PDB file of C-alpha atoms in Angstrom:
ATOM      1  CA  UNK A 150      70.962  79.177 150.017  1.00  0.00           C
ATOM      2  CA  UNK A 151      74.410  79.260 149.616  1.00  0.00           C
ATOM      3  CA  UNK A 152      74.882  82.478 147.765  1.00  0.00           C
ATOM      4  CA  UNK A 153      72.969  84.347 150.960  1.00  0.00           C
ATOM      5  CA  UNK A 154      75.190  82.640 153.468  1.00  0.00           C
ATOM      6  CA  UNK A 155      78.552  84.103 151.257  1.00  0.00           C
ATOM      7  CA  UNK A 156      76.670  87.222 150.660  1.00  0.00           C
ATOM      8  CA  UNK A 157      76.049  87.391 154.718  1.00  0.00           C
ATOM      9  CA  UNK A 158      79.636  85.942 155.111  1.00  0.00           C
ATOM     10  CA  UNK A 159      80.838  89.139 153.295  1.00  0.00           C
ATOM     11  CA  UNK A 160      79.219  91.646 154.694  1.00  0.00           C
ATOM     12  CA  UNK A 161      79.556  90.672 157.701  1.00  0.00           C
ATOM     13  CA  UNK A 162      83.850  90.780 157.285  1.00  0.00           C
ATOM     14  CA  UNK A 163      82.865  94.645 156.263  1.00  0.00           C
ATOM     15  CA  UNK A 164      81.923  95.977 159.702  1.00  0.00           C
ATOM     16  CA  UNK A 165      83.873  97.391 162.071  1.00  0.00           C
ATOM     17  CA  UNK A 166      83.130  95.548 165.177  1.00  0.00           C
ATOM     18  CA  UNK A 167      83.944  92.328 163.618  1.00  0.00           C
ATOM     19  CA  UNK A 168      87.682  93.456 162.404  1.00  0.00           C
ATOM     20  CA  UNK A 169      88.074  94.795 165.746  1.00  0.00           C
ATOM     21  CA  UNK A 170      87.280  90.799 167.469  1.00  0.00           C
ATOM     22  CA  UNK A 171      88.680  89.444 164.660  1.00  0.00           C
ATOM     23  CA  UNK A 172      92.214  91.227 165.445  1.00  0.00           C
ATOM     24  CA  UNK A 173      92.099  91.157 168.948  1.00  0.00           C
ATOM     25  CA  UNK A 174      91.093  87.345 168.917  1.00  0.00           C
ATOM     26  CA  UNK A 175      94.071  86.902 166.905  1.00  0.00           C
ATOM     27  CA  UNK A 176      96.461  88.635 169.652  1.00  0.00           C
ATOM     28  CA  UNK A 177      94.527  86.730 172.247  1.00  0.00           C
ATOM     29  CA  UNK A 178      94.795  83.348 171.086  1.00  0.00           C
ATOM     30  CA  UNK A 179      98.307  82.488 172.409  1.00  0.00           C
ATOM     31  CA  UNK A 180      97.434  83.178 175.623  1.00  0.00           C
ATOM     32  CA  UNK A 181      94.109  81.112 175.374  1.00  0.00           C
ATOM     33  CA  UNK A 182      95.686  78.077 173.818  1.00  0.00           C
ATOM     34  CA  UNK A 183      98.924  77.574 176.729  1.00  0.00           C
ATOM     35  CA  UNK A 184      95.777  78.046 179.712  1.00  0.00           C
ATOM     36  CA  UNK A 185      94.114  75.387 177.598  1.00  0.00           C
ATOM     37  CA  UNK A 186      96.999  73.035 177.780  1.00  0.00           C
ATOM     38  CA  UNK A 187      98.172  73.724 181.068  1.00  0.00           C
ATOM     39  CA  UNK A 188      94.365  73.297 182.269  1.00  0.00           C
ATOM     40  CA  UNK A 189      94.162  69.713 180.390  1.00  0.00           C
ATOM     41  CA  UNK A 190      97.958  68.822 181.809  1.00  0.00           C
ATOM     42  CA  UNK A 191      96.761  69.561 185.575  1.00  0.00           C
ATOM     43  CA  UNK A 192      93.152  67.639 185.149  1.00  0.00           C
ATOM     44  CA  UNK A 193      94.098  64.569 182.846  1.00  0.00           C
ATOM     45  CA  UNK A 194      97.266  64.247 183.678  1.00  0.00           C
ATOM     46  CA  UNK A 195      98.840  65.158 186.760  1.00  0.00           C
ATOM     47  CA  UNK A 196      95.786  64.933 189.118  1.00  0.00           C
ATOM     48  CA  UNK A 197      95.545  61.242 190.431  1.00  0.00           C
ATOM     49  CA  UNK A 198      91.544  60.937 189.675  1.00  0.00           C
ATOM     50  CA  UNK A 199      92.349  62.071 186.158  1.00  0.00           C
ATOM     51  CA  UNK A 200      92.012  59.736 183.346  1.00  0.00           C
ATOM     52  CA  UNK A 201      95.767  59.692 182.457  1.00  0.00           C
ATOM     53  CA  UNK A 202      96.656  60.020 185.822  1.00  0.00           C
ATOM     54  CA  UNK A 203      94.415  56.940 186.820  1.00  0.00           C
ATOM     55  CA  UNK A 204      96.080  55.168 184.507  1.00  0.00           C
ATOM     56  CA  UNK A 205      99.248  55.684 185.025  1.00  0.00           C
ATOM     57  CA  UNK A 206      99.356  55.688 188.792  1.00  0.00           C
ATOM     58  CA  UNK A 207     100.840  59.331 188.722  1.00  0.00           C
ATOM     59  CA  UNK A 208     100.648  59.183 192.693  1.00  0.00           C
ATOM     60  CA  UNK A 209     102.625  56.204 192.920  1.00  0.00           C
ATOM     61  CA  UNK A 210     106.080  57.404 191.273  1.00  0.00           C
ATOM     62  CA  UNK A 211     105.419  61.142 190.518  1.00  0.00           C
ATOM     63  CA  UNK A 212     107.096  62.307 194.352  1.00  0.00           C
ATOM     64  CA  UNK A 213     106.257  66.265 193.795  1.00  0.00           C
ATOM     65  CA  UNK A 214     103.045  65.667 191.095  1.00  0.00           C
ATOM     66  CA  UNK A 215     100.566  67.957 193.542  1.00  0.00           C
ATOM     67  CA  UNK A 216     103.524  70.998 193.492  1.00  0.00           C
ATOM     68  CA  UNK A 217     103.510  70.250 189.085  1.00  0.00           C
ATOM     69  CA  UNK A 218      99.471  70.072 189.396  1.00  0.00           C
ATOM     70  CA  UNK A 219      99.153  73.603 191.480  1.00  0.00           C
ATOM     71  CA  UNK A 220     101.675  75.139 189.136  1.00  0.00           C
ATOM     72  CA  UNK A 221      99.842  74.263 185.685  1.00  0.00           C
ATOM     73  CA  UNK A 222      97.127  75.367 187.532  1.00  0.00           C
ATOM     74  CA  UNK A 223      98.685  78.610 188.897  1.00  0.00           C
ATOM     75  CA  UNK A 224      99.258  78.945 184.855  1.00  0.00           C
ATOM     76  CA  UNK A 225      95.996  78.520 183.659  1.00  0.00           C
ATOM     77  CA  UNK A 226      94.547  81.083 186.889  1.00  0.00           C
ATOM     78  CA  UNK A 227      97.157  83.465 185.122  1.00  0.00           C
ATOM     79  CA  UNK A 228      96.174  83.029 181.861  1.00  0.00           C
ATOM     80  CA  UNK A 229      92.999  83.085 182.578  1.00  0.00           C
ATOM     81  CA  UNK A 230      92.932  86.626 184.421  1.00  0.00           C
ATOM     82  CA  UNK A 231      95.515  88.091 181.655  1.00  0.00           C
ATOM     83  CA  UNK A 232      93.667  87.325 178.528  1.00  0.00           C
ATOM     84  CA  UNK A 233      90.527  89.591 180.049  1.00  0.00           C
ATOM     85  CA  UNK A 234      92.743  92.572 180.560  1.00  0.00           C
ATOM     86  CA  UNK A 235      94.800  92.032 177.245  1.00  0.00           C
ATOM     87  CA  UNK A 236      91.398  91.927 175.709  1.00  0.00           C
ATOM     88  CA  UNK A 237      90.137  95.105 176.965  1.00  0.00           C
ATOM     89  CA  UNK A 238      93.061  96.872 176.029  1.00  0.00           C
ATOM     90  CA  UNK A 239      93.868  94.942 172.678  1.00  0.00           C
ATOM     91  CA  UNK A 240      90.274  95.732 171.336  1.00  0.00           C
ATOM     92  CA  UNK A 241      90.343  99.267 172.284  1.00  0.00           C
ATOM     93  CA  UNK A 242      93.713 100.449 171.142  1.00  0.00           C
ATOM     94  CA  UNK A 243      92.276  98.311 167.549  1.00  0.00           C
ATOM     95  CA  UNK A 244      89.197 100.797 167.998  1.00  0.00           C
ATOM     96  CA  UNK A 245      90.727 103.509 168.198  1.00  0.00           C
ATOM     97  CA  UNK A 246      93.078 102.678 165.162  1.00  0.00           C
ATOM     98  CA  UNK A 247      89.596 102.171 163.359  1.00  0.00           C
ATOM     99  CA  UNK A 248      88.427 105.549 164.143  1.00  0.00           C
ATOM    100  CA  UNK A 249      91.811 107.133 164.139  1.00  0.00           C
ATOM    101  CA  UNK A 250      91.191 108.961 167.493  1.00  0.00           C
TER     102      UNK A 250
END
């Protein structure tokens, strides 16, 4: 059972489309890991119904903490809308280098 899945594993890693992903995943993932943390920052921490910010009391001496929470969430809307455009383009300029056009 093993063998097949290595034997699947490897031919798989020989087509095209999956380099192409594979290489734009690896230009997108930047982008995709600071949305992550900016989305977990706004809900955990800096909105005041989050778990750390329940705990904390991030309302009580946090003055500006709704300007931070709209700005980490301002970055994660950004992030968010850039990484579908960088993907389009990132996986066709790698297609094209596949096909040499």
């Amino acid at each position: 059972m093993e063998q097949r899945i290595i034997a699947l594993g490897l031919r798989i890693r020989k087509w095209s489309f999956f380099r192409i992903i594979q290489r734009t995943f690896a230009v997108l993932f930047p982008f995709i890991l600071l949305g992550s943390f900016a989305q977990v920052i706004e809900f955990s921490l800096l909105h005041p119904d989050g778990y750390l910010g329940n705990l904390i009391l991030i309302d009580k001496w946090l003055p500006h903490y709704r300007a931070a929470n709209q700005l980490f969430g301002s970055v994660y809307m950004l992030t968010a809308g850039v990484i579908a455009l960088l993907a389009a383009g990132t996986s066709a300029k790698y297609t094209a280098r596949f096909f040499k056009a």
